[in-house]
Short mmCIF file of C-alpha atoms and ligand atoms in Angstrom, two decimals:
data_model
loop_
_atom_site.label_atom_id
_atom_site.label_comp_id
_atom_site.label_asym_id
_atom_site.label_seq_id
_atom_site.Cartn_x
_atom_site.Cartn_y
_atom_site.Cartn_z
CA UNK A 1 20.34 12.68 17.66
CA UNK A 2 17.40 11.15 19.39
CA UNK A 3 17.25 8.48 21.87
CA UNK A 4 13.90 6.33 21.97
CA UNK A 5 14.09 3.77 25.23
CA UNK A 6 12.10 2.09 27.33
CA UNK A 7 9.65 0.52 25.13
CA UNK A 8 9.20 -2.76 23.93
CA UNK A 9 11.40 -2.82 20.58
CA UNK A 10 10.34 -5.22 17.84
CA UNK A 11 13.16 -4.64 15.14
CA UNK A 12 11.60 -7.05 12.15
CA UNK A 13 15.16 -8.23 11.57
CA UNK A 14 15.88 -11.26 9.92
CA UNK A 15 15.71 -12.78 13.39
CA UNK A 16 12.98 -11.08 14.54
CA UNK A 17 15.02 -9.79 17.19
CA UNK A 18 12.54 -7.79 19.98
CA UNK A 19 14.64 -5.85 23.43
CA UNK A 20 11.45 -6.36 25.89
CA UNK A 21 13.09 -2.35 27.21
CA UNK A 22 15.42 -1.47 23.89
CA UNK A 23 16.81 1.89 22.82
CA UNK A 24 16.64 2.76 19.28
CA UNK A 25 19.20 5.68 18.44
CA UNK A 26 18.85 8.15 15.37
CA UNK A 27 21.22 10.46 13.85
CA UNK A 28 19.63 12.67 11.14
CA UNK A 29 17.33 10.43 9.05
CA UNK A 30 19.42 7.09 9.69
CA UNK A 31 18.87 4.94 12.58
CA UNK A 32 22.58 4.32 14.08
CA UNK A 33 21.89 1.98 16.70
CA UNK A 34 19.21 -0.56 18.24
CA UNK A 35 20.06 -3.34 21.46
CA UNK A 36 18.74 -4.06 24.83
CA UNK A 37 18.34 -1.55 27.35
CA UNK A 38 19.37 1.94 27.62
CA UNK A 39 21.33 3.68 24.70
CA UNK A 40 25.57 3.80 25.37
CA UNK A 41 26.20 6.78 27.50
CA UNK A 42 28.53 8.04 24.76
CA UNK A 43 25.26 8.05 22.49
CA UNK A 44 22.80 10.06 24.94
CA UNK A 45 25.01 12.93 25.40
CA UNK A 46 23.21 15.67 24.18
CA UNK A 47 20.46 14.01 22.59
CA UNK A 48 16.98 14.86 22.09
CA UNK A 49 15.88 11.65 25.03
CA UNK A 50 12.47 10.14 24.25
CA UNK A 51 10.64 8.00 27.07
CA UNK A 52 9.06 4.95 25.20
CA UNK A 53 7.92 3.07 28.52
CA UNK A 54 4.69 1.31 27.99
CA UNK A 55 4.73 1.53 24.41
CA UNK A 56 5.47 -0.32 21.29
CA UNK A 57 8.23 0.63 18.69
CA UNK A 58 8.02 -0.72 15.33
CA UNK A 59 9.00 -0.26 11.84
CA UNK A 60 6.93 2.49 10.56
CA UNK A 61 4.43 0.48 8.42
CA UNK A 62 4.46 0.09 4.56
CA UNK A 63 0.81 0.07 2.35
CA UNK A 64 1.34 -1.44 -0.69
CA UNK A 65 -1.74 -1.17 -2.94
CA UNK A 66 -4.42 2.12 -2.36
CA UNK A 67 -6.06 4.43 -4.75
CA UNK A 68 -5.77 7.85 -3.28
CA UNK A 69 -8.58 9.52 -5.54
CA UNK A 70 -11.22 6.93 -4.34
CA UNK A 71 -12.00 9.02 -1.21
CA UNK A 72 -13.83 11.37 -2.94
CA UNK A 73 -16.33 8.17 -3.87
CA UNK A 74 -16.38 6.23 -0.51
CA UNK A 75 -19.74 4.41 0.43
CA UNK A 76 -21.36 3.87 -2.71
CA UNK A 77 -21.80 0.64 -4.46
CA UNK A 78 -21.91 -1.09 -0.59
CA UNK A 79 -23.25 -4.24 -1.18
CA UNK A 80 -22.00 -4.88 -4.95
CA UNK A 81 -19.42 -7.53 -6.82
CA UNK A 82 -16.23 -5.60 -7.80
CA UNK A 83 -17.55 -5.63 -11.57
CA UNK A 84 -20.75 -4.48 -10.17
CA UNK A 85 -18.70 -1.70 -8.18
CA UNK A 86 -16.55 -0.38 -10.92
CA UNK A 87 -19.35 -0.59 -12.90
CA UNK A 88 -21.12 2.06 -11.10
CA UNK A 89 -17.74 4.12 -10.41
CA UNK A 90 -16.10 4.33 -13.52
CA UNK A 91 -18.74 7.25 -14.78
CA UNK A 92 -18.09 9.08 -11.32
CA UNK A 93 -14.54 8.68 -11.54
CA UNK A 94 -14.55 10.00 -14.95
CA UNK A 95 -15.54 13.52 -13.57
CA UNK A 96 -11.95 14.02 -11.14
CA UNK A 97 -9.60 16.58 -11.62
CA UNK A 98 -6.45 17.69 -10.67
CA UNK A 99 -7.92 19.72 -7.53
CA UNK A 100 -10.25 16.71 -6.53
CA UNK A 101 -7.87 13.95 -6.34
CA UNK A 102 -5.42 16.62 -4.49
CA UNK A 103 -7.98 16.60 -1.38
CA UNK A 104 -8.53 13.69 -1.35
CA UNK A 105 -4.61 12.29 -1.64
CA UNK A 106 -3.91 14.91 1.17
CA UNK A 107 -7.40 13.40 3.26
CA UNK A 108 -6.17 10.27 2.91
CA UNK A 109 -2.25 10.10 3.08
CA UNK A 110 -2.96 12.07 6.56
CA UNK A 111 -5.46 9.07 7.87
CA UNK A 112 -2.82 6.42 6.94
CA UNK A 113 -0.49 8.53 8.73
CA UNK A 114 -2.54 8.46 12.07
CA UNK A 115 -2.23 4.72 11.80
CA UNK A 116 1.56 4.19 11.65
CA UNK A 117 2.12 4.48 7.75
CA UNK A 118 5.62 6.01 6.88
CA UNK A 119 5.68 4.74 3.39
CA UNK A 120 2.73 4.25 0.91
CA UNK A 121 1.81 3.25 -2.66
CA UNK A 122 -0.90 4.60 -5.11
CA UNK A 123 -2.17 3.04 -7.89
CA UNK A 124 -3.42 5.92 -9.84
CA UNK A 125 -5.17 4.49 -13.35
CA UNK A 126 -8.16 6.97 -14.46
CA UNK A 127 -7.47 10.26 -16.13
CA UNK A 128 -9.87 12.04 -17.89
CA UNK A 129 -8.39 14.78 -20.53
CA UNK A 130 -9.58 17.99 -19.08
CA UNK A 131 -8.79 16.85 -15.28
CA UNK A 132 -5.31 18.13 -15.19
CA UNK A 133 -1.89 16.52 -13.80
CA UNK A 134 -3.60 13.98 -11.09
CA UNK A 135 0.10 12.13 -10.86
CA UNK A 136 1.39 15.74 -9.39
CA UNK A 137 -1.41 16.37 -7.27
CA UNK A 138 -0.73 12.91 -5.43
CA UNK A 139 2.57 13.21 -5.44
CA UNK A 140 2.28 16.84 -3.82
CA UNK A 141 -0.16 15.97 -1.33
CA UNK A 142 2.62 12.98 -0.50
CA UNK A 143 5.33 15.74 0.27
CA UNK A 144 3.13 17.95 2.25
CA UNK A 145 1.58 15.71 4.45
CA UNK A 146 5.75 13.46 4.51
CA UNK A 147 5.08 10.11 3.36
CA UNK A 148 6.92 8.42 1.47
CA UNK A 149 5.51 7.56 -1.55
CA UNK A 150 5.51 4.79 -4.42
CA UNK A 151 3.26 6.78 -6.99
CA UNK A 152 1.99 4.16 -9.93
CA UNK A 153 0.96 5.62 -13.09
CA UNK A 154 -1.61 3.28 -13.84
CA UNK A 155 -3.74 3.02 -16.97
CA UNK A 156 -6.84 1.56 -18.85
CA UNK A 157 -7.20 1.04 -22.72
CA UNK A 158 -9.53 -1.58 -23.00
CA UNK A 159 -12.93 -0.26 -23.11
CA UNK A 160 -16.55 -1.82 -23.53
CA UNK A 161 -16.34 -1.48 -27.29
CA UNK A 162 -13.33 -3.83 -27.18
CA UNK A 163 -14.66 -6.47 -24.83
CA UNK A 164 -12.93 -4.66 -21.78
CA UNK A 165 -15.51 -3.55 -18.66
CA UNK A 166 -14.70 0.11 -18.22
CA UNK A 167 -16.99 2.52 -20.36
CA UNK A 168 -14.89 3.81 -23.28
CA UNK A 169 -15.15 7.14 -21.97
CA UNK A 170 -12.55 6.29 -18.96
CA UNK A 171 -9.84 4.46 -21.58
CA UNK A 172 -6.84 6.37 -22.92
CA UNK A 173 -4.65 5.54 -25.97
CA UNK A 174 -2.14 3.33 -25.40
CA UNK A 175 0.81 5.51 -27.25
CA UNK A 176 -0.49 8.65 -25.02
CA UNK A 177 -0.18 5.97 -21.95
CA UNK A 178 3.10 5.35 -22.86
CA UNK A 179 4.44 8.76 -23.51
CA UNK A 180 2.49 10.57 -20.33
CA UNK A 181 3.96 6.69 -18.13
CA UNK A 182 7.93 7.65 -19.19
CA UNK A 183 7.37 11.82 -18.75
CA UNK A 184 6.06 10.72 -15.09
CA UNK A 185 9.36 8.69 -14.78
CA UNK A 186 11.84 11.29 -15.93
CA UNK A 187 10.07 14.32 -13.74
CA UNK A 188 9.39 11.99 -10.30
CA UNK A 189 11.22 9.27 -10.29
CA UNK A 190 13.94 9.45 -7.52
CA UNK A 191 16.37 6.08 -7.54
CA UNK A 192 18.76 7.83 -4.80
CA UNK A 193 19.01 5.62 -1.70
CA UNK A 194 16.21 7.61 1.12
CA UNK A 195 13.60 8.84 -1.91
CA UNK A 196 10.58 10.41 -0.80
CA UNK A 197 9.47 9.75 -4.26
CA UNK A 198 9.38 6.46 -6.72
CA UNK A 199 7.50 6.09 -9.57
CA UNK A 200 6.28 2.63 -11.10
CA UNK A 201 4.14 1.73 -14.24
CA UNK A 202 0.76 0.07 -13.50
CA UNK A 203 -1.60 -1.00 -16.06
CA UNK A 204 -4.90 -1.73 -14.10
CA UNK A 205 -6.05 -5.05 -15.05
CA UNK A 206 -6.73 -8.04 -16.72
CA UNK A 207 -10.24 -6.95 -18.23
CA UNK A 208 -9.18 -3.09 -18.78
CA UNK A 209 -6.10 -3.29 -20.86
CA UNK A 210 -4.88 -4.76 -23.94
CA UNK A 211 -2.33 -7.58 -24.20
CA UNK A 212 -0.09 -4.85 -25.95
CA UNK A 213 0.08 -2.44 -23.90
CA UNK A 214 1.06 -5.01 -20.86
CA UNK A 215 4.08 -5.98 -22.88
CA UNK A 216 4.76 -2.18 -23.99
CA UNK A 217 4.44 -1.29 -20.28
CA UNK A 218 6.81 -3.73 -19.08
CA UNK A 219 9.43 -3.32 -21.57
CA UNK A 220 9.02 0.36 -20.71
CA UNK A 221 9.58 -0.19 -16.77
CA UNK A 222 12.39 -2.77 -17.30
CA UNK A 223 14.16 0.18 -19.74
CA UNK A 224 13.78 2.24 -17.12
CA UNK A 225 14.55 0.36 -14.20
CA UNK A 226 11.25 0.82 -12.72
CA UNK A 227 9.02 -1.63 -10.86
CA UNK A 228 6.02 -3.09 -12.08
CA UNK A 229 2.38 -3.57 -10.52
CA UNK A 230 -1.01 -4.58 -11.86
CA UNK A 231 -4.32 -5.74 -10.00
CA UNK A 232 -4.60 -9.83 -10.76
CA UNK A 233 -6.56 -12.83 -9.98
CA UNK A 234 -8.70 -10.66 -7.70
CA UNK A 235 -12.52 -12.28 -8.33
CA UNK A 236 -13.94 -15.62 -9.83
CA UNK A 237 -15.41 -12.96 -12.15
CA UNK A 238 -11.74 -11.90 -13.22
CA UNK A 239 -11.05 -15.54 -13.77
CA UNK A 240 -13.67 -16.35 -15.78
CA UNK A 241 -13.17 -13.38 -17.82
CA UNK A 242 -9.27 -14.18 -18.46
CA UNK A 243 -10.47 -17.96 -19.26
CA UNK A 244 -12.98 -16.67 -21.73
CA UNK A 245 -10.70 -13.53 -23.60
CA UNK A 246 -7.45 -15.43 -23.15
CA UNK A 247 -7.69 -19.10 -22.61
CA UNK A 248 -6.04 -18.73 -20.03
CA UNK A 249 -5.96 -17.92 -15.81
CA UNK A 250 -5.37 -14.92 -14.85
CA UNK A 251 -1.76 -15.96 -13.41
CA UNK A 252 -0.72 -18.08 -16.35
CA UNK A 253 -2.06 -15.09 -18.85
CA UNK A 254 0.59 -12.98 -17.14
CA UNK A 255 3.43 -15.19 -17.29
CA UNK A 256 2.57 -15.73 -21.01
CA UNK A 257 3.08 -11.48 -20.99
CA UNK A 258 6.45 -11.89 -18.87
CA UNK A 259 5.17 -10.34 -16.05
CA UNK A 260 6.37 -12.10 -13.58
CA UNK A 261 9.89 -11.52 -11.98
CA UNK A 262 11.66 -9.66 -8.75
CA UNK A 263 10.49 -6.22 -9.54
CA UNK A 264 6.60 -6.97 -9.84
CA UNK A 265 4.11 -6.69 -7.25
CA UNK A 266 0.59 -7.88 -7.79
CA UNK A 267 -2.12 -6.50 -5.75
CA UNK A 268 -4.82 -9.54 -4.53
CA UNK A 269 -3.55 -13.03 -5.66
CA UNK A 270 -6.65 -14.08 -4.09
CA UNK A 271 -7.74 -16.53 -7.02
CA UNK A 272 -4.57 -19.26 -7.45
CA UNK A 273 -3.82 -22.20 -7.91
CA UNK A 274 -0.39 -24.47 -6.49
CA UNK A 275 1.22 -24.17 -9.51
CA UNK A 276 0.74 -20.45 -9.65
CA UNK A 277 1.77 -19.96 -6.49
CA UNK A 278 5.29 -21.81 -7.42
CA UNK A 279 5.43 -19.84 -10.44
CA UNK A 280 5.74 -16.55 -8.14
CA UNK A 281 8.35 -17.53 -5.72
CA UNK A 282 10.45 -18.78 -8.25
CA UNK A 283 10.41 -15.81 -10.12
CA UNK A 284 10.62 -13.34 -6.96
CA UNK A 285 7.26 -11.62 -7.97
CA UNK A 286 5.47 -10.55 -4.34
CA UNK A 287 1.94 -10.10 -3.07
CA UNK A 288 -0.10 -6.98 -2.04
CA UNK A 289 -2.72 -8.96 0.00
CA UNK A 290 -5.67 -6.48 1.15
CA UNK A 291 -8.04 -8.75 3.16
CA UNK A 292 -9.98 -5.63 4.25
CA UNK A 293 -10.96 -4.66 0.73
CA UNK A 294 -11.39 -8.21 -0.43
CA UNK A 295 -14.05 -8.74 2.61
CA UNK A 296 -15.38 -5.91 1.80
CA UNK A 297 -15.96 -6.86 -2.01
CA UNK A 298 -16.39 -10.35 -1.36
CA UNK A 299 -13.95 -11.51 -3.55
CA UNK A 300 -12.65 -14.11 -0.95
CA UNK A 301 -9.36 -14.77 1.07
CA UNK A 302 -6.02 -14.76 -0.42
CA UNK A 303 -3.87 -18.02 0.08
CA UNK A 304 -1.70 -15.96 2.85
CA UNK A 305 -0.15 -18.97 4.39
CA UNK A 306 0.96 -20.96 1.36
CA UNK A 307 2.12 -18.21 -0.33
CA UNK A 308 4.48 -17.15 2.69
CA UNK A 309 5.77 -20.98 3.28
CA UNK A 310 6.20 -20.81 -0.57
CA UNK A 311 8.62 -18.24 0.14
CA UNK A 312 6.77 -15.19 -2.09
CA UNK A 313 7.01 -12.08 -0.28
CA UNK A 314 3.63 -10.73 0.89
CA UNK A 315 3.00 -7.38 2.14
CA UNK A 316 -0.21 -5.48 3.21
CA UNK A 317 -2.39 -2.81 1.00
CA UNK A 318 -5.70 -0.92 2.41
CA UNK A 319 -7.08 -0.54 -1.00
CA UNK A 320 -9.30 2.28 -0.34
CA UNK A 321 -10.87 4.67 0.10
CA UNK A 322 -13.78 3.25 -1.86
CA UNK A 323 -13.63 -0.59 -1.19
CA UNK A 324 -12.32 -0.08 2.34
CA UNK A 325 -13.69 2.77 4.20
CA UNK A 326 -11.54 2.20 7.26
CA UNK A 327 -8.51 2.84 5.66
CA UNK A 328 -6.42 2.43 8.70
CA UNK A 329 -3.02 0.32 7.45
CA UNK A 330 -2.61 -0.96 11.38
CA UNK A 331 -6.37 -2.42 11.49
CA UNK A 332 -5.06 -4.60 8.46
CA UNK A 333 -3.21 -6.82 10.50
CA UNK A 334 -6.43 -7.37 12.39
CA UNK A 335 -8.41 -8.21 9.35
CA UNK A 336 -5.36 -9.83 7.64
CA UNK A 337 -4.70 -12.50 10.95
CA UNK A 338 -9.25 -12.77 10.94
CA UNK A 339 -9.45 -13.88 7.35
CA UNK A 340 -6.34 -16.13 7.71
CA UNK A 341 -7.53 -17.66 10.60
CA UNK A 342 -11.00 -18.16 9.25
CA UNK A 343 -9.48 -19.42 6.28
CA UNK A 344 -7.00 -22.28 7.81
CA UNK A 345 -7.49 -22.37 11.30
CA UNK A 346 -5.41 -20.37 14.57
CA UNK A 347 -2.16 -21.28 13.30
CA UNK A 348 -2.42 -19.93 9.41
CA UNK A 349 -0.98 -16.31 10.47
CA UNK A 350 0.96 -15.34 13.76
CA UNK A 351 0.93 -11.88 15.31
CA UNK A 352 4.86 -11.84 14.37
CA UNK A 353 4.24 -13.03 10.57
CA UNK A 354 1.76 -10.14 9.87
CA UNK A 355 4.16 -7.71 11.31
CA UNK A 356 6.40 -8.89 8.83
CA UNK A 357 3.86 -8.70 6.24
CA UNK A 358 3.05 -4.81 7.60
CA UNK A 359 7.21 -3.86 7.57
CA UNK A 360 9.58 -5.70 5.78
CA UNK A 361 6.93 -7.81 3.51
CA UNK A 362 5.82 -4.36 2.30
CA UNK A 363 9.21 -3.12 1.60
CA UNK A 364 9.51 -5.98 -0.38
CA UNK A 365 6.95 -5.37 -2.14
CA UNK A 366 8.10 -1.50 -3.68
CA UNK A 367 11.75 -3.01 -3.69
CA UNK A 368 12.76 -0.53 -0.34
CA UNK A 369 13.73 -3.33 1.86
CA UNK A 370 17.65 -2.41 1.93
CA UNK A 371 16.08 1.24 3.14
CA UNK A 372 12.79 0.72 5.25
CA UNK A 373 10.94 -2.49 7.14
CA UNK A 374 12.82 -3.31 10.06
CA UNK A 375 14.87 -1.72 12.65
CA UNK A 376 18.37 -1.65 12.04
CA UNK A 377 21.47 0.30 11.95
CA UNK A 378 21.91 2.18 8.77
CA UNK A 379 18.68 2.02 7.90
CA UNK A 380 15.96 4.84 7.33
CA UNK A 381 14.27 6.12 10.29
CA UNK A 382 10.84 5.17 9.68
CA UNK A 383 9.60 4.33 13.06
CA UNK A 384 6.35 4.07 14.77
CA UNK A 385 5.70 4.19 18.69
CA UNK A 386 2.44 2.92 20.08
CA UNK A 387 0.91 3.77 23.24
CA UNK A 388 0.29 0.38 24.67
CA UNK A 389 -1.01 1.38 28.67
CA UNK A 390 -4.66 2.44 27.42
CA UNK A 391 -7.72 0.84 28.04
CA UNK A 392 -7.54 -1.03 24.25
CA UNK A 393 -4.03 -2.76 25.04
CA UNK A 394 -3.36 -2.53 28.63
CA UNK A 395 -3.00 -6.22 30.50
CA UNK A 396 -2.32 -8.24 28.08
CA UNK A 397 1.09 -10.08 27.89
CA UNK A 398 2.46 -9.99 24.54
CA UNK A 399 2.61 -6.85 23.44
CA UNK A 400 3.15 -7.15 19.86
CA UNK A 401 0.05 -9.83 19.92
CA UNK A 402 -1.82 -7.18 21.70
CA UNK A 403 -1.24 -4.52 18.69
CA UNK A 404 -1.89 -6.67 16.11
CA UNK A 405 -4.76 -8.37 17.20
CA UNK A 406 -7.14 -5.22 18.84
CA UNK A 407 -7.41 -2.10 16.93
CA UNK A 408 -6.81 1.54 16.56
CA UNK A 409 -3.96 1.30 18.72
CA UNK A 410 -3.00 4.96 20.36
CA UNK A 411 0.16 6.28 18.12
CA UNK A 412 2.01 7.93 20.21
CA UNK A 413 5.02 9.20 17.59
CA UNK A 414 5.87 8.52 13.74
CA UNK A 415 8.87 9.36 12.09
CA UNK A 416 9.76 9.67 8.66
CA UNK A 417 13.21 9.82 7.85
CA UNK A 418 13.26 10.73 11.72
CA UNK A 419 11.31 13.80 11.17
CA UNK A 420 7.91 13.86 13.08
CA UNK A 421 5.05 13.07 11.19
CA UNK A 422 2.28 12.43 13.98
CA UNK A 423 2.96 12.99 17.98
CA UNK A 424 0.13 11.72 20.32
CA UNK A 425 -2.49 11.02 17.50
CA UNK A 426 -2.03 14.30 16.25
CA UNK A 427 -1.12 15.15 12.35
CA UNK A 428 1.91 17.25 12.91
CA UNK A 429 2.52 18.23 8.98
CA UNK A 430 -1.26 19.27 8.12
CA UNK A 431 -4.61 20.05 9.85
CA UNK A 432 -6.71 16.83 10.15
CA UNK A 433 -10.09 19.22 10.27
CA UNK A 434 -9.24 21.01 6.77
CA UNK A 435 -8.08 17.74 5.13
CA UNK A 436 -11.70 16.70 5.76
CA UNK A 437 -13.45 19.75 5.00
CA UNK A 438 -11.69 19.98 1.71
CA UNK A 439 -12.18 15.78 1.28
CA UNK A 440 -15.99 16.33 1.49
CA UNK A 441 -16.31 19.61 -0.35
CA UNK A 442 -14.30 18.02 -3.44
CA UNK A 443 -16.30 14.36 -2.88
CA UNK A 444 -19.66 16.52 -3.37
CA UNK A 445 -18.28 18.68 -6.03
CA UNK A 446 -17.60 15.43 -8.18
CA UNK A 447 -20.51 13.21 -7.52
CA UNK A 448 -23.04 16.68 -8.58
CA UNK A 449 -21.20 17.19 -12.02
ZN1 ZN B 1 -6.94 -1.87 -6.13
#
């Protein structure tokens, strides 16, 4: 067992309960018990005793939308449009391999560690035929570095012959999508309660695959009782693009597909209208909103607010490494409570409401929220401590508002399934100097081929 107390305990329950001095309590990989104060006496005995005074405890912190392999291209295209972007990345991207997209999984899993994240996703959707299995080398790098991990075997089949934007040379055939999309489902896919490992089928987007194989995807998931997640309404280039192929908005163009429902995230929503937004909280679909990358791209600021008072669940993504070169999951709350903010004045997005989008939002999101995202007995012990008595957080008096709003909080401890991922800001499960040796050496390898 092992006693956390001390620290100030924000438990992301449905009350948003928060013990100013709590103990949280964990037997094995299952938190057994969280209230005010000390633990029971009958509860300490003999248990491994962790001093939390001065820190933080949360909810270790879910990403819901990244692309693993894009380390190995961070920096380039910095001042272009997403179409501009891809447009310049799909060739590069074309060269990866299974070895390449191993470093830089491993690189970048460890980072998101050092900033609180227990579980992430990856949308994985480029696979050149000689570049080996790339879905195995993520999913590896997940287990060694003891995330856990919502791999999305993503996809492309529209190329530029066919009116899509990605170079035909980066498409696949939609049958050989299919076949290699249920093979990743039947070898990874774990549905056991406490999975280290879920799989989900991903076609990219709007203007890189083909009306067919978004229905042939989702009837594949729903077969399979897998989730669903796609990249939509990102840019008014994306937009104008659905408007002109399909008639139609991005958001109504996936309704028409049956895409929307309770086991569909979307990564972006930064483009809709009212009625879309209705359209998703009636049907349970939820929001990846990545305010970092969409800064970063310029696509503009999601509709955070009226999507959460429209009741849609909203969780966080980094989407990195190459349209967010921070990658930190904790500075998102920052940039997600900055856009807001800027967006609809001080009162669009409370400290409190981006936890929830950080924890239980995100868990939402991959469908995990019975498991992970808040603080409770019986659930998973995914739990992050934060050093709150250094110079970046000391004095202020809220201490959650003091997390969320500076950044690179100290992280003093994250478990995962209440084994120790990180202790003090270090990586406890790999070494943070060969993750970024072998990051650069397989970045360089890549962009010389
Ligand atoms: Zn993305």
């Amino acid at each position: 067992m092992i006693v956390l107390e001390g620290g100030h305990l924000a438990t992301v329950d449905a009350l948003d309960t928060e013990y100013p001095q709590g103990h949280l309590v964990i037997d094995g990989s299952v938190i057994v018990a969280v209230g005010p104060g000390p633990a029971p006496a009958e509860l300490r005995a003999g248990a491994q005793l962790l001093d939390a005074t001065g820190c933080l405890i949360t909810p270790g912190l879910v990403n819901t939308h990244h692309h693993l392999y894009q380390w190995l291209t961070r920096g380039l295209g910095q001042d272009s449009t997403l179409f501009g972007w891809l447009s310049e990345l799909y060739p590069v991207w074309a060269r990866i391999d299974a070895d390449a997209v191993h470093a830089a999984a491993s690189a970048n899993l460890g980072w998101l560690a050092l900033s609180g994240c227990s579980t992430s996703s990856d949308h994985h959707y480029v696979f050149p035929k000689a570049g080996g299995d790339l879905l195995e080398a993520t999913i590896s790098a997940a287990l060694e570095i003891g995330v856990r991990f919502q791999a999305c075997r993503g996809s492309m089949d529209l190329g530029q012959s066919a009116g899509g934007l990605p170079p035909d040379s980066v498409v696949e055939d939609r049958e050989a999508i299919l076949i290699a999309t249920e093979a990743a489902i039947d070898r990874w896919h774990d549905p056991a309660a406490g999975a280290m490992t879920r799989i989900s089928v991903a076609p990219c987007s709007p203007f890189s695959v083909t009306a067919e194989l978004m229905r042939d995807a989702a009837e594949l998931a729903r077969g399979k009782g897998v989730r669903l997640h796609t990249h939509l309404a990102e840019t008014s280039d994306e937009d104008e693009f659905c408007q002109q192929t399909y008639g139609r908005t991005p958001a109504e163009y996936l309704a028409d597909l049956g895409w929307l429902g309770p086991d569909v995230w979307l990564a972006h929503c930064v483009h809709l209208s009212d009625s879309a937004i209705a359209s998703f909280a009636e049907t349970g679909t939820s929001v990846a909103h990545c305010p970092t990358s969409n800064g970063r791209l310029g696509a503009g600021s999601a509709r955070v607010q009226d999507l959460i008072r429209a009741g849609v669940p909203v969780g966080l993504g980094v989407d990195g490494a190459a349209s967010n070169e921070a990658g930190r999951l904790v500075d998102e709350l920052r940039s997600a409570m900055t856009v807001a903010r800027l967006r609809g004045g001080p009162q669009s997005l409370s400290a409190r409401q981006t936890l929830r989008l950080a924890t239980i939002g995100g868990a939402q999101c991959l469908g995990r929220d019975a498991e992970v995202g808040s603080l409770e007995p019986g659930k998973l012990a995914d739990v992050a401590v934060w050093r709150l008595d250094g110079l970046g957080q000391a004095g202020c008096v809220d201490p959650v508002f003091a997390w969320a709003f500076s950044s690179s909080t100290p992280l003093k401890l994250l478990l995962v399934n209440g084994r120790g991922v990180v202790a003090e800001d270090m990586l406890l499960t790999s070494d943070v100097g060969r993750l970024a040796r072998e990051a650069s050496a397989a970045s360089a390898r890549v962009l010389q081929r």
